[in-house]
Amino acid sequence: MHDHQKCRELFERLSEYIDDELDAANCDAIDAHLQDCPPCQSCLATLQQTVALCREMKTSAMPEAASQRLRAMIEKMLAR
C-alpha cells in the first residue's frame, strides 16, 4: 500500500533537496522514496525543469516611466 503521507513529506522538502540543502540522511530517505514512487519522480522532474527555466529567463529593466511612477507612489506613502 502506498503511503501518501510520505509523498507529502517529500514534497515539503523537495526544493531543499534539489538545492542540496538537506543532510545526507534526509537525502537518502528521499532517494529511497523516489525509487519506488513514479508520481514523486514526476514531481521532482517538473520542479527541476521549472527551476532550470527560471534560471534561463532573462530579466528586463522596468520602463523608466513606470519606475518614476512607482518611486513617486513610494515617496508619497513614506511621507504620510
mmCIF file of C-alpha atoms in Angstrom:
data_model
loop_
_atom_site.group_PDB
_atom_site.id
_atom_site.type_symbol
_atom_site.label_atom_id
_atom_site.label_comp_id
_atom_site.label_asym_id
_atom_site.label_seq_id
_atom_site.Cartn_x
_atom_site.Cartn_y
_atom_site.Cartn_z
ATOM 1 C CA MET A 1 0.000 0.000 0.000
ATOM 2 C CA HIS A 2 1.302 3.441 -0.947
ATOM 3 C CA ASP A 3 1.871 5.907 1.905
ATOM 4 C CA HIS A 4 0.688 9.283 0.619
ATOM 5 C CA GLN A 5 1.923 10.951 3.807
ATOM 6 C CA LYS A 6 5.478 10.146 2.698
ATOM 7 C CA CYS A 7 4.752 11.895 -0.618
ATOM 8 C CA ARG A 8 3.520 14.989 1.222
ATOM 9 C CA GLU A 9 6.621 14.996 3.417
ATOM 10 C CA LEU A 10 8.848 14.659 0.362
ATOM 11 C CA PHE A 11 7.012 17.463 -1.422
ATOM 12 C CA GLU A 12 7.601 19.785 1.549
ATOM 13 C CA ARG A 13 11.368 19.221 1.287
ATOM 14 C CA LEU A 14 11.756 18.861 -2.471
ATOM 15 C CA SER A 15 13.037 22.372 -3.056
ATOM 16 C CA GLU A 16 15.684 21.943 -0.361
ATOM 17 C CA TYR A 17 16.539 18.563 -1.868
ATOM 18 C CA ILE A 18 17.267 19.918 -5.346
ATOM 19 C CA ASP A 19 19.219 22.830 -3.836
ATOM 20 C CA ASP A 20 21.430 20.393 -1.842
ATOM 21 C CA GLU A 21 20.352 21.961 1.452
ATOM 22 C CA LEU A 22 19.485 18.706 3.249
ATOM 23 C CA ASP A 23 21.742 16.449 5.270
ATOM 24 C CA ALA A 24 22.763 13.048 3.951
ATOM 25 C CA ALA A 25 20.173 11.125 5.990
ATOM 26 C CA ASN A 26 17.287 13.174 4.590
ATOM 27 C CA CYS A 27 18.663 12.913 1.053
ATOM 28 C CA ASP A 28 18.971 9.151 1.420
ATOM 29 C CA ALA A 29 15.370 8.902 2.645
ATOM 30 C CA ILE A 30 14.139 10.985 -0.288
ATOM 31 C CA ASP A 31 16.219 8.964 -2.750
ATOM 32 C CA ALA A 32 14.748 5.738 -1.371
ATOM 33 C CA HIS A 33 11.208 7.084 -1.677
ATOM 34 C CA LEU A 34 11.815 8.331 -5.213
ATOM 35 C CA GLN A 35 12.999 4.888 -6.350
ATOM 36 C CA ASP A 36 9.553 3.427 -5.692
ATOM 37 C CA CYS A 37 7.249 6.365 -6.383
ATOM 38 C CA PRO A 38 6.653 7.375 -10.021
ATOM 39 C CA PRO A 39 4.350 10.307 -9.068
ATOM 40 C CA CYS A 40 7.084 11.810 -6.884
ATOM 41 C CA GLN A 41 9.635 11.173 -9.639
ATOM 42 C CA SER A 42 7.414 13.204 -11.988
ATOM 43 C CA CYS A 43 7.016 15.940 -9.397
ATOM 44 C CA LEU A 44 10.792 16.151 -8.958
ATOM 45 C CA ALA A 45 11.384 16.265 -12.718
ATOM 46 C CA THR A 46 8.782 19.007 -13.129
ATOM 47 C CA LEU A 47 10.284 21.102 -10.337
ATOM 48 C CA GLN A 48 13.783 20.667 -11.770
ATOM 49 C CA GLN A 49 12.546 21.787 -15.206
ATOM 50 C CA THR A 50 10.765 24.784 -13.681
ATOM 51 C CA VAL A 51 13.895 25.851 -11.797
ATOM 52 C CA ALA A 52 16.008 25.461 -14.943
ATOM 53 C CA LEU A 53 13.584 27.570 -16.986
ATOM 54 C CA CYS A 54 13.523 30.279 -14.331
ATOM 55 C CA ARG A 55 17.314 30.397 -14.265
ATOM 56 C CA GLU A 56 17.391 30.779 -18.057
ATOM 57 C CA MET A 57 14.898 33.657 -18.102
ATOM 58 C CA LYS A 58 16.344 37.000 -18.963
ATOM 59 C CA THR A 59 15.317 39.880 -16.813
ATOM 60 C CA SER A 60 14.461 43.176 -18.347
ATOM 61 C CA ALA A 61 14.571 46.600 -16.820
ATOM 62 C CA MET A 62 11.377 48.308 -15.810
ATOM 63 C CA PRO A 63 10.414 51.068 -18.250
ATOM 64 C CA GLU A 64 11.614 54.437 -16.959
ATOM 65 C CA ALA A 65 8.103 55.934 -16.865
ATOM 66 C CA ALA A 66 6.830 53.057 -14.706
ATOM 67 C CA SER A 67 9.872 53.316 -12.460
ATOM 68 C CA GLN A 68 9.255 57.028 -11.906
ATOM 69 C CA ARG A 69 5.565 56.432 -11.077
ATOM 70 C CA LEU A 70 6.473 53.690 -8.628
ATOM 71 C CA ARG A 71 9.100 55.890 -6.957
ATOM 72 C CA ALA A 72 6.586 58.727 -6.634
ATOM 73 C CA MET A 73 3.982 56.418 -5.063
ATOM 74 C CA ILE A 74 6.515 55.068 -2.564
ATOM 75 C CA GLU A 75 7.670 58.559 -1.625
ATOM 76 C CA LYS A 76 4.054 59.639 -1.168
ATOM 77 C CA MET A 77 3.354 56.653 1.113
ATOM 78 C CA LEU A 78 6.502 57.297 3.162
ATOM 79 C CA ALA A 79 5.584 60.957 3.582
ATOM 80 C CA ARG A 80 2.342 60.066 5.378
#
